[in-house]
Amino acid sequence: MVDLGNLALVFVAGLLTALATGLGAIPFFLVEDISDRWNVVLWGLASGIMVAASLFGLIREGVAVVDGGVVDAAAAVGPGVVVGVLLVVVAHEVLADTEFDARDYEEADFRKLVLILGILTVHSFPEGVAVGVSFAELGIEEPGLATVTLAGLTLPVLAVFMTVAISIHNVPEGVAISIPLRSMGVGEWRMVWWAVFSSLPQPLGAVIAYYFVTLAERFLPFGFGFAAGAMVYLVATEFVPEALERGADLPGGGRRELVGGIAAGVLVMVPLAFA
């Protein structure tokens, strides 16, 4: 039986990542607009953070829990990676013919609001899964398990790492949502709310993933691979194209800013992964 207190803790961690999306609207309290250059850098930063978190956090942990050699680790983690990628591919196919703009937030009737929430669930769910899977070893006491104590709670280091990583990555998503809302004259605090709203499926994804991997611990390597595959594929198919689109009018098409942002994200997260 899964401890309800642990489920609540995982939900709170997922909720914190959703609330972090609201930080993307904070710059608009200070300035009227954010330049394309800084938008590209932010998307690059998010990309670097997620790739580092996936490879050096989730994949590394998934391999570590496999009792065997390289072949056994690949057999346990690899299928999860493939399924994670397939999830994003299917999500893209489902949403391919769906016209969606953040402006719709302010104009949605009930039926449209349900559609928007469904779209956001498909988009945000893998990020919540990454958080939930990272908490899989919560409450497990075993030699060599890296933990950290926060507010009197003993947490797996990977869980803290992934919660921080997803939270940081959500900030530029909040910026992207806030830009069209600003163009409509939406107030700053309402932009914060709609940015947070866009990531509300993440706590749900976190709880479901945590519940699943704790009920069937043998699927833990698969779960780590699943979350990592989904996140890396999201970076390749959404984050990087979004950055290049925003940087199309910059010298070099914004590639210099994108690479710089990615490098900064990796440099920030890799030391934390090995801490």
CSV table of N, CA, C and O in Angstrom, one decimal, residues 40 80 113 227:
chain,number,residue,atom,x,y,z
A,40,VAL,N,15.5,33.3,-27.0
A,40,VAL,CA,16.2,32.2,-27.5
A,40,VAL,C,17.2,31.6,-26.4
A,40,VAL,O,17.3,30.4,-26.2
A,80,GLY,N,11.9,1.7,-21.9
A,80,GLY,CA,11.2,2.9,-21.3
A,80,GLY,C,11.5,4.2,-22.2
A,80,GLY,O,10.6,5.0,-22.4
A,113,LEU,N,-12.5,25.5,-23.0
A,113,LEU,CA,-11.6,25.4,-21.8
A,113,LEU,C,-11.2,23.9,-21.6
A,113,LEU,O,-10.1,23.6,-21.2
A,227,ALA,N,10.6,8.5,-18.6
A,227,ALA,CA,10.6,10.0,-18.4
A,227,ALA,C,11.7,10.7,-19.1
A,227,ALA,O,11.5,11.7,-19.7
